[in-house]
Coordinates of C-alpha atoms and ligand atoms in Angstrom, one line a residue:
M1 CA -30.4 166.7 142.7
V2 CA -29.8 170.4 142.2
H3 CA -27.3 171.2 139.2
V4 CA -24.6 173.1 141.0
K5 CA -23.3 176.3 139.1
C6 CA -22.3 178.3 142.2
I7 CA -20.7 177.8 145.7
C8 CA -20.1 180.4 148.1
C9 CA -18.0 179.9 151.1
I10 CA -18.6 182.3 154.1
G11 CA -15.3 182.4 155.9
A12 CA -11.8 182.8 154.3
G13 CA -9.8 181.1 157.0
Y14 CA -7.8 177.9 157.6
V15 CA -10.7 175.7 156.7
G16 CA -12.6 177.7 154.1
G17 CA -9.7 179.0 152.0
P18 CA -7.9 175.9 151.3
T19 CA -11.1 173.7 151.1
C20 CA -13.0 175.9 148.6
S21 CA -9.7 176.3 146.4
V22 CA -9.5 172.6 146.0
I23 CA -13.3 172.4 145.2
A24 CA -12.6 175.1 142.7
Q25 CA -9.4 173.2 141.1
M26 CA -11.5 169.8 141.0
C27 CA -14.6 171.4 139.9
P28 CA -13.8 173.7 136.9
E29 CA -17.5 174.2 135.8
I30 CA -18.4 175.5 139.0
A31 CA -17.7 179.3 140.2
V32 CA -16.7 179.0 143.6
T33 CA -16.7 182.6 146.0
V34 CA -15.1 182.7 149.3
V35 CA -16.1 185.8 151.3
D36 CA -15.3 187.1 154.7
V37 CA -16.1 190.1 156.8
N38 CA -12.5 190.7 157.2
E39 CA -11.6 192.8 154.4
E40 CA -7.9 192.8 154.9
R41 CA -7.8 188.9 154.7
I42 CA -9.8 189.1 151.6
R43 CA -7.2 191.6 150.1
A44 CA -4.4 189.3 151.0
W45 CA -6.2 186.2 149.3
N46 CA -6.1 188.4 146.3
S47 CA -2.3 189.2 146.6
D48 CA 1.0 187.4 146.3
Q49 CA 1.0 187.0 150.1
L50 CA -1.8 184.5 151.4
P51 CA -3.1 185.2 154.8
I52 CA -2.2 181.6 155.6
F53 CA 0.6 179.4 154.8
E54 CA 0.1 176.0 153.8
P55 CA 2.2 173.8 151.6
G56 CA 1.0 173.7 148.0
L57 CA -1.8 176.0 148.5
Q58 CA -0.3 179.0 146.3
E59 CA -0.1 176.7 143.4
V60 CA -4.0 175.7 143.5
V61 CA -4.9 179.4 144.2
E62 CA -2.8 180.6 141.2
A63 CA -4.2 177.9 139.0
C64 CA -7.8 178.8 139.7
Q65 CA -8.1 182.4 140.9
G66 CA -9.9 184.5 138.6
V67 CA -11.0 181.7 136.6
N68 CA -13.4 179.9 138.8
L69 CA -12.3 180.8 142.2
F70 CA -12.9 184.3 143.8
F71 CA -12.2 186.0 146.9
S72 CA -14.6 188.7 147.9
S73 CA -16.0 190.9 150.6
D74 CA -19.4 191.3 148.5
I75 CA -21.0 188.5 150.8
D76 CA -24.8 189.3 149.8
K77 CA -23.9 188.9 146.1
A78 CA -22.2 185.5 146.8
V79 CA -25.0 184.1 149.0
R80 CA -27.6 185.2 146.5
E81 CA -26.0 183.6 143.6
A82 CA -24.9 180.3 145.4
D83 CA -26.7 176.8 145.1
I84 CA -24.5 175.7 147.9
I85 CA -23.3 178.1 150.9
F86 CA -20.5 176.6 153.1
I87 CA -20.5 178.0 156.6
S88 CA -16.7 178.2 157.5
V89 CA -16.6 180.7 160.3
N90 CA -14.7 180.5 163.5
T91 CA -16.3 178.8 166.6
P92 CA -14.0 179.8 169.6
T93 CA -14.6 178.7 172.9
K94 CA -16.8 180.7 175.2
T95 CA -14.9 182.8 177.5
F96 CA -17.8 184.0 179.5
G97 CA -21.1 183.0 180.9
L98 CA -22.6 179.6 180.7
G99 CA -20.1 177.0 179.4
K100 CA -17.4 179.3 179.8
R101 CA -14.0 177.7 178.7
R102 CA -15.9 174.6 177.6
A103 CA -18.8 175.3 175.3
A104 CA -18.3 176.6 171.5
D105 CA -19.4 180.2 171.0
L106 CA -21.7 180.1 168.2
K107 CA -22.1 183.7 167.7
Y108 CA -20.4 183.8 164.4
I109 CA -22.4 180.7 163.0
E110 CA -25.6 182.4 164.1
A111 CA -24.6 185.8 162.5
C112 CA -23.9 183.9 159.2
A113 CA -27.4 182.1 159.4
Q114 CA -29.4 185.3 160.2
H115 CA -27.5 186.9 157.2
I116 CA -28.1 184.2 154.8
A117 CA -31.8 184.3 155.8
E118 CA -31.9 187.9 155.2
V119 CA -30.2 188.1 151.7
A120 CA -30.9 184.7 149.8
T121 CA -33.8 183.9 147.6
G122 CA -34.7 180.5 146.1
Y123 CA -33.4 177.2 147.2
K124 CA -30.1 177.0 149.1
V125 CA -28.3 174.0 150.4
V126 CA -26.4 175.2 153.7
V127 CA -23.5 173.3 154.9
E128 CA -21.9 173.7 158.2
K129 CA -18.2 173.1 157.6
S130 CA -16.9 174.7 160.8
T131 CA -16.6 172.5 164.0
V132 CA -19.7 172.6 165.8
P133 CA -21.3 171.1 168.8
V134 CA -23.9 168.6 168.3
R135 CA -27.2 169.9 167.2
A136 CA -26.0 173.2 165.8
A137 CA -27.5 172.2 162.4
E138 CA -30.6 172.1 164.1
S139 CA -30.3 175.9 165.5
I140 CA -29.3 176.8 162.1
Q141 CA -32.6 175.4 160.7
R142 CA -34.4 177.0 163.3
I143 CA -33.1 180.4 162.4
F144 CA -34.0 179.8 158.8
N145 CA -37.4 178.4 159.6
A146 CA -38.1 181.6 161.9
N147 CA -37.0 183.8 159.0
T148 CA -38.2 182.2 155.9
K149 CA -39.7 184.3 153.1
S150 CA -42.3 182.7 150.6
N151 CA -39.5 182.6 148.0
L152 CA -36.6 181.0 150.0
S153 CA -36.1 177.5 151.1
F154 CA -33.1 175.8 153.0
Q155 CA -31.6 172.4 153.6
V156 CA -28.9 172.3 156.3
L157 CA -26.1 169.7 156.0
S158 CA -23.4 168.8 158.3
N159 CA -20.1 168.2 156.1
P160 CA -17.1 168.5 158.8
E161 CA -13.7 169.0 157.6
F162 CA -11.0 166.6 158.8
L163 CA -7.9 168.3 156.9
A164 CA -4.9 168.9 159.1
E165 CA -2.8 172.0 158.8
G166 CA 0.4 171.8 157.1
T167 CA -0.9 168.8 155.0
A168 CA -4.4 170.5 154.1
I169 CA -4.1 170.3 150.4
V170 CA -2.9 166.6 150.3
D171 CA -5.6 165.8 153.0
L172 CA -8.3 167.5 150.7
K173 CA -7.2 165.9 147.5
N174 CA -7.1 162.5 148.9
P175 CA -9.2 162.3 151.9
D176 CA -9.7 159.2 154.0
R177 CA -13.2 159.9 154.1
V178 CA -15.8 162.8 153.1
L179 CA -18.7 162.9 155.9
I180 CA -22.1 164.1 154.9
G181 CA -25.1 164.4 157.5
G182 CA -28.4 165.1 156.5
G183 CA -32.0 165.0 157.5
E184 CA -33.8 161.9 156.4
T185 CA -36.6 163.5 154.5
V186 CA -36.7 163.1 150.9
E187 CA -35.6 166.9 150.6
G188 CA -32.7 166.2 153.0
Q189 CA -31.6 163.2 151.0
R190 CA -31.8 165.5 147.8
A191 CA -29.3 168.0 149.6
V192 CA -27.1 165.0 150.7
M193 CA -26.9 163.9 147.2
T194 CA -26.2 167.3 145.8
L195 CA -23.2 167.8 148.0
S196 CA -22.0 164.4 147.6
S197 CA -21.9 165.2 143.8
I198 CA -19.2 167.8 144.3
Y199 CA -16.9 165.6 145.9
E200 CA -17.7 162.9 143.6
H201 CA -15.6 165.0 141.1
W202 CA -12.4 163.5 142.8
V203 CA -13.5 161.3 145.6
P204 CA -14.3 157.7 145.2
K205 CA -17.9 157.1 146.1
S206 CA -17.2 154.6 148.6
C207 CA -15.1 157.1 150.6
I208 CA -18.2 159.4 150.9
I209 CA -20.0 158.4 154.0
T210 CA -23.4 159.6 154.6
T211 CA -25.1 159.8 158.0
S212 CA -27.6 161.6 159.9
T213 CA -27.0 165.4 160.8
W214 CA -26.2 164.6 164.4
S215 CA -24.0 161.6 163.8
S216 CA -21.9 163.6 161.4
E217 CA -21.5 166.4 163.8
L218 CA -20.7 164.2 166.8
S219 CA -18.3 162.1 164.5
K220 CA -16.1 165.1 164.2
L221 CA -15.8 166.0 167.8
A222 CA -15.2 162.2 168.6
A223 CA -12.7 161.8 165.7
N224 CA -10.7 164.8 167.2
A225 CA -11.1 163.5 170.6
F226 CA -9.8 160.1 169.6
L227 CA -6.6 161.6 168.2
A228 CA -6.0 164.0 171.2
Q229 CA -6.5 161.0 173.3
R230 CA -3.7 159.1 171.7
I231 CA -1.4 162.0 172.2
S232 CA -2.4 162.5 175.8
S233 CA -1.7 158.6 176.2
I234 CA 1.6 158.5 174.7
N235 CA 2.5 161.7 176.5
S236 CA 1.5 160.0 179.7
I237 CA 3.8 157.0 179.0
S238 CA 6.6 159.6 178.2
A239 CA 6.4 160.8 181.7
L240 CA 6.8 157.2 183.0
C241 CA 9.8 156.8 180.5
E242 CA 11.6 159.8 182.0
V243 CA 11.3 158.2 185.4
T244 CA 12.1 154.4 184.8
G245 CA 14.7 154.7 181.9
A246 CA 12.5 153.4 178.9
D247 CA 12.6 155.5 176.0
V248 CA 9.1 156.6 174.7
E249 CA 10.1 156.3 171.0
E250 CA 11.1 152.6 171.3
V251 CA 7.6 152.0 173.3
A252 CA 5.6 153.8 170.6
H253 CA 7.4 151.7 167.9
A254 CA 6.7 148.4 169.8
I255 CA 3.1 149.2 170.5
G256 CA 2.4 150.7 167.2
T257 CA 3.3 147.8 165.2
D258 CA 0.3 145.9 166.6
Q259 CA -2.0 146.8 163.5
R260 CA -4.9 147.2 166.1
I261 CA -2.9 150.0 167.5
G262 CA -1.3 151.5 164.4
N263 CA 1.8 153.7 164.4
R264 CA 0.2 157.2 163.4
F265 CA -0.2 159.8 166.1
L266 CA 1.9 158.2 168.8
K267 CA 4.7 160.9 168.9
A268 CA 5.4 162.2 172.3
S269 CA 5.7 165.9 172.3
V270 CA 5.4 168.9 174.4
G271 CA 1.7 168.5 174.0
F272 CA -0.7 168.9 171.5
G273 CA -1.8 172.4 170.1
G274 CA -3.9 173.8 167.3
S275 CA -7.5 175.3 166.9
C276 CA -9.5 172.2 167.1
F277 CA -8.1 169.4 169.8
Q278 CA -8.6 171.3 172.9
K279 CA -11.8 173.1 171.6
N280 CA -13.5 169.9 170.5
V281 CA -12.5 167.8 173.7
L282 CA -13.9 170.6 175.6
N283 CA -17.0 170.9 173.7
L284 CA -17.2 167.1 174.2
V285 CA -17.0 167.3 178.0
Y286 CA -19.4 170.2 178.1
L287 CA -21.9 168.1 176.0
C288 CA -21.6 165.2 178.5
E289 CA -22.0 167.5 181.5
T290 CA -25.2 168.9 180.3
L291 CA -26.7 165.8 179.3
N292 CA -25.9 164.5 182.7
L293 CA -23.0 162.1 181.8
P294 CA -20.4 163.2 184.4
E295 CA -18.2 160.1 184.3
V296 CA -18.1 160.5 180.5
A297 CA -17.2 164.0 181.0
Q298 CA -14.4 163.3 183.6
Y299 CA -12.9 160.6 181.2
W300 CA -12.4 163.0 178.4
Q301 CA -11.4 166.0 180.7
Q302 CA -8.5 163.9 181.5
V303 CA -7.0 164.3 177.9
I304 CA -6.9 167.9 178.6
E305 CA -5.3 167.7 182.0
I306 CA -2.5 165.3 180.6
N307 CA -1.9 167.8 177.8
E308 CA -1.5 170.9 180.5
Y309 CA 0.7 168.5 182.6
Q310 CA 2.9 167.9 179.7
H311 CA 3.5 171.7 179.0
R312 CA 4.3 171.9 182.8
M313 CA 6.6 169.0 182.8
F314 CA 8.5 170.3 180.0
A315 CA 9.1 173.9 181.5
S316 CA 9.7 172.3 184.8
R317 CA 12.3 170.1 183.4
I318 CA 14.1 173.3 181.9
I319 CA 13.8 175.1 185.2
S320 CA 15.2 171.9 187.1
C321 CA 18.1 171.4 184.8
L322 CA 19.2 175.2 185.0
F323 CA 19.8 174.6 188.5
N324 CA 16.3 175.6 189.6
T325 CA 16.3 179.0 188.3
V326 CA 15.6 180.7 184.9
T327 CA 15.5 184.0 186.2
D328 CA 17.3 186.5 183.6
K329 CA 18.6 183.5 182.0
K330 CA 18.5 183.6 178.2
I331 CA 16.5 180.8 176.7
A332 CA 16.2 180.4 172.9
L333 CA 12.7 178.9 172.0
L334 CA 12.9 177.4 168.6
G335 CA 9.4 177.0 167.1
F336 CA 6.2 179.0 168.0
A337 CA 3.6 177.4 165.6
F338 CA 1.6 174.6 166.9
K339 CA 3.2 172.1 164.5
K340 CA 5.4 172.4 161.5
D341 CA 4.5 173.8 158.2
T342 CA 2.1 176.2 159.4
G343 CA 2.1 179.7 160.7
D344 CA -0.8 179.1 162.9
T345 CA -0.2 179.5 166.8
R346 CA -3.7 178.8 167.9
E347 CA -3.3 176.9 171.3
S348 CA 0.2 176.4 170.6
S349 CA 2.3 174.7 173.3
S350 CA 4.8 177.3 172.9
I351 CA 2.4 179.6 174.1
H352 CA 1.9 177.6 177.5
I353 CA 5.5 177.0 178.0
S354 CA 6.7 180.5 177.1
K355 CA 4.1 181.7 180.0
Y356 CA 5.7 179.4 182.5
L357 CA 9.3 180.3 181.9
M358 CA 8.0 184.1 181.9
D359 CA 6.5 183.5 185.3
E360 CA 10.0 182.7 186.4
G361 CA 11.7 185.5 184.9
A362 CA 13.3 183.9 181.9
Q363 CA 14.6 186.0 178.9
L364 CA 13.0 184.5 175.9
H365 CA 14.5 184.6 172.5
I366 CA 12.0 183.3 170.1
Y367 CA 12.5 182.1 166.6
D368 CA 9.8 180.5 164.2
P369 CA 10.3 180.4 160.5
K370 CA 6.7 181.1 159.7
V371 CA 5.0 183.2 162.7
K372 CA 5.2 186.9 162.6
K373 CA 6.5 188.7 165.6
E374 CA 3.3 190.6 166.2
Q375 CA 1.5 187.3 166.5
I376 CA 4.0 186.0 169.0
M377 CA 3.7 189.2 171.1
Q378 CA -0.2 189.2 170.7
D379 CA -0.3 185.5 171.9
L380 CA 2.0 186.1 175.0
S381 CA 0.3 189.3 176.0
H382 CA -3.2 187.9 175.7
S383 CA -4.8 188.0 179.3
S384 CA -5.9 184.4 179.2
T385 CA -2.5 183.1 178.7
S386 CA -0.2 185.5 180.7
M387 CA -0.6 187.3 184.0
D388 CA 1.7 189.8 182.6
G389 CA 0.8 192.8 180.6
P390 CA 2.4 193.8 177.4
E391 CA 5.3 195.8 179.0
R392 CA 6.4 192.8 180.9
V393 CA 6.0 190.7 177.8
L394 CA 8.1 193.1 175.8
S395 CA 10.8 193.2 178.8
L396 CA 11.1 189.4 178.7
V397 CA 10.7 188.5 174.9
S398 CA 12.6 189.1 171.9
I399 CA 12.0 187.8 168.4
A400 CA 15.0 186.6 166.5
S401 CA 15.2 186.8 162.7
D402 CA 17.2 183.5 162.5
P403 CA 17.8 180.7 165.0
Y404 CA 21.5 181.6 165.5
E405 CA 20.6 185.0 166.6
A406 CA 18.2 183.1 169.2
C407 CA 20.9 180.9 170.5
D408 CA 23.6 183.4 170.7
N409 CA 24.6 183.7 174.4
A410 CA 21.9 181.6 175.5
H411 CA 22.0 179.3 178.5
A412 CA 19.5 176.6 176.7
I413 CA 17.7 175.9 173.9
A414 CA 14.0 174.6 174.0
I415 CA 12.7 173.2 170.7
C416 CA 9.0 173.2 171.0
T417 CA 8.1 172.8 167.0
E418 CA 9.3 170.1 164.7
W419 CA 10.3 172.3 161.9
D420 CA 12.8 170.3 159.6
I421 CA 15.2 173.3 159.6
F422 CA 16.0 172.7 163.3
K423 CA 17.4 169.1 162.5
E424 CA 19.9 170.8 160.1
L425 CA 21.4 173.8 161.9
D426 CA 25.2 174.2 162.4
Y427 CA 25.0 173.0 166.1
E428 CA 28.7 173.4 166.5
K429 CA 28.6 176.9 165.8
I430 CA 25.6 177.2 168.0
Y431 CA 27.4 175.4 171.0
K432 CA 30.5 178.0 170.6
A433 CA 28.2 180.9 170.9
M434 CA 26.1 179.7 173.9
L435 CA 27.0 180.0 177.6
K436 CA 28.1 176.7 179.3
P437 CA 27.0 174.3 180.4
A438 CA 24.8 174.6 177.3
F439 CA 21.6 172.6 177.4
I440 CA 19.1 171.6 174.6
F441 CA 15.5 170.4 175.5
D442 CA 14.2 168.5 172.6
G443 CA 10.3 168.8 173.0
R444 CA 10.0 167.0 169.8
R445 CA 12.4 164.1 169.6
I446 CA 13.6 165.8 166.2
L447 CA 17.2 165.5 167.3
D448 CA 17.4 161.8 168.4
S449 CA 20.1 160.9 165.5
L450 CA 22.1 163.7 166.6
H451 CA 22.2 163.0 170.4
D452 CA 25.6 161.4 170.5
W453 CA 27.3 164.0 168.5
L454 CA 25.6 166.8 170.5
Q455 CA 26.6 165.3 173.6
Q456 CA 30.3 164.9 172.4
L457 CA 30.2 168.6 171.2
G458 CA 29.2 169.6 175.2
F459 CA 25.5 169.8 175.1
Q460 CA 23.4 168.5 177.7
V461 CA 20.8 167.0 175.8
E462 CA 17.2 166.6 177.7
T463 CA 14.5 164.9 175.6
I464 CA 11.0 164.1 175.9
G465 CA 10.4 160.7 177.0
K466 CA 13.9 159.6 177.8
I467 CA 16.3 160.2 180.6
S468 CA 19.4 162.2 179.8
Q469 CA 22.4 160.2 179.3
R470 CA 24.9 162.7 180.9
I471 CA 23.1 162.9 184.3
P472 CA 21.1 159.9 185.0
F473 CA 17.9 160.7 186.9
T474 CA 16.5 158.0 189.3
A475 CA 13.1 157.8 190.4
S476 CA 13.8 159.7 193.8
A477 CA 16.0 162.3 192.1
I478 CA 12.8 163.2 189.9
S479 CA 10.4 163.5 192.8
K480 CA 13.1 165.5 194.5
L481 CA 13.3 167.9 191.6
D482 CA 9.6 168.1 191.2
L483 CA 9.4 169.0 195.0
Q484 CA 12.0 171.7 194.3
A485 CA 10.4 173.0 191.1
P486 CA 8.8 176.5 191.5
P487 CA 5.0 176.1 191.6
L488 CA 3.6 176.7 188.2
K489 CA 0.4 178.5 188.0
K490 CA -2.3 176.8 186.1
I491 CA -3.1 178.5 182.8
K492 CA -6.5 179.6 182.2
I493 CA -8.0 178.3 178.9
Ligands
UDX1 C1 -6.5 168.2 163.7 C2 -7.1 166.9 163.0 O1 -6.0 166.0 162.7 C3 -7.8 167.0 161.7 O2 -8.2 166.0 161.3 C4 -8.8 168.0 162.2 O3 -9.5 168.5 160.9 C5 -8.4 169.4 162.6 O4 -7.7 169.0 164.0 P1 -4.5 169.8 163.2 O5 -4.8 170.4 164.7 O6 -4.3 170.8 161.9 O7 -5.5 168.9 162.7 O8 -3.1 169.2 163.4 P2 -2.6 167.6 164.0 O9 -1.7 167.0 162.8 O10 -3.9 166.9 164.2 O11 -1.8 168.1 165.0 C6 -2.5 168.5 166.2 C7 -1.5 168.6 167.4 O12 -1.0 167.4 168.0 C8 -0.1 169.5 166.9 O13 0.1 170.3 168.0 C9 0.8 168.3 166.7 O14 2.2 168.7 167.0 C10 0.4 167.4 167.7 N1 0.9 165.8 167.6 C11 0.5 165.2 166.5 C12 1.7 165.3 168.6 O15 2.2 166.1 169.5 N2 1.8 163.9 168.5 C13 1.4 163.2 167.3 O16 1.9 162.0 167.1 C14 0.7 164.1 166.5
ADP2 P1 -11.0 178.4 160.8 O1 -9.7 177.7 161.4 O2 -12.2 177.5 161.5 O3 -11.2 178.3 159.1 P2 -10.4 181.1 161.0 O4 -10.3 181.9 162.4 O5 -9.2 180.8 160.4 O6 -11.2 179.8 161.6 O7 -11.3 181.5 159.8 C1 -12.8 181.9 160.1 C2 -13.0 183.3 159.1 O8 -14.3 183.5 159.4 C3 -12.4 184.3 159.8 O9 -11.6 185.0 158.6 C4 -13.6 185.5 160.0 O10 -13.3 186.8 159.7 C5 -14.6 184.9 159.1 N1 -16.1 185.2 159.7 C6 -16.4 185.1 161.0 N2 -17.9 185.6 161.0 C7 -18.1 185.7 159.7 C8 -19.5 186.2 159.1 N3 -20.4 186.6 160.1 N4 -19.4 186.5 157.7 C9 -18.1 186.3 157.2 N5 -17.0 185.9 157.5 C10 -17.1 185.7 158.9

């Protein structure tokens, strides 16, 4: 086993930054350097304004920065000095060519591997942290083998990260498990033990699972696919509830008390977002297709289809309730991040819902406590999520500096992210400032305890997975509305 003195992490993003900050805090005798090609990002890590918002992260960084935690643009130096190199670069879904919209684009991983092979000397344990398709470690190893100099040797491990944004620091400090995949050779096992020794600083050995590299890579895809599947499952039930009069929260509670099912990840919503779920399920679909397993591919593809259906249905419900047109109507969209407690908007349901409403000519007034205006405008102008150019986005979208401004004179409020502050707003004040009838569309079920009161104030409350109490829908009414709802164009992913 190698005695580790220095760790380098390539990629100072949502995975690399928090992960290595916690490693630095837990391993005070090890120097941890996080590097990135994006100099602006590195400058932000070295400032008071961290480039990502994550509860508890600032405290960890402040405790270690300059002591044994460093953020740097000098990639070569950090690579040369490191015993262990984590690769935590982005692995976006391909937007062109073979595997378009399904396969992961490994160009950043490959660039990293080439770079490491060029500048490193001695023995290095290279750890793939980014979510990668199965057999990516093999590709990295082949790049190394093809470029190896006489004074250089590598072992490549898979060590997928399971942190969830918003709870990253808690997840990193108390992981359910740490997964390390490595080769079965003596050298491979030695590298596994070396990496395991880092986590053993704070994770019980019983929680550190070691597997083959490929099992580890597949486990990450499978874990995210299972979680996404649970959300699509409960969301499919929510559609049924909206037609039958059952309440999806009651159903989720009833089924979740069965210990075999469990009660977590059963929250019906506007659909899942985030950088991982969709990407990983699509990677899995692509993998199955390329391995000639079309039935398995179709099975997982349905998880995505239901998620897209959920976005469409939420937008359709808004349009239907607003008398089948939202053209020129002001809609306050509360929440743009893909979940609460993060400023990350990657694959956020808000983007898709906004796009549907913009296609119908709605005037969107968007408020999110942690997402910057430029990010929202960029997400909505991006060609793959909107048929409209930046000018049309500018004419339809305004960013509010607080929720009251967003709701002022609005026809409707659509809650798309479950930020706690949205539960505590002065809805009486908001109601008075809105046009009547005033609608609230609760896409996150965060106002359940306030429903009666909101209705007494005069709001028409429409909530995911439940029939509105004010205007009961019947199965026939729903199908009529569906027929009348304007056709919504499919989003290109
Ligand atoms: C996920 C995995 O949880 C994590 O293990 C992996 O490392 C990365 O991908 P993340 O995407 O950060 O983490 O957030 P997560 O809490 O899983 O939520 C993903 C999406 O599902 C969010 O949009 C969230 O709002 C939604 N969600 C989650 C639901 O709609 N209902 C639920 O019950 C749970
Ligand atoms: P994740 O959510 O997987 O952490 P992010 O996009 O937040 O993804 O972060 C990935 C980071 O990796 C980005 O800051 C990007 O600049 C960085 N990166 C990509 N390729 C390289 C590379 N070859 N060398 C160094 N950093 C890289």
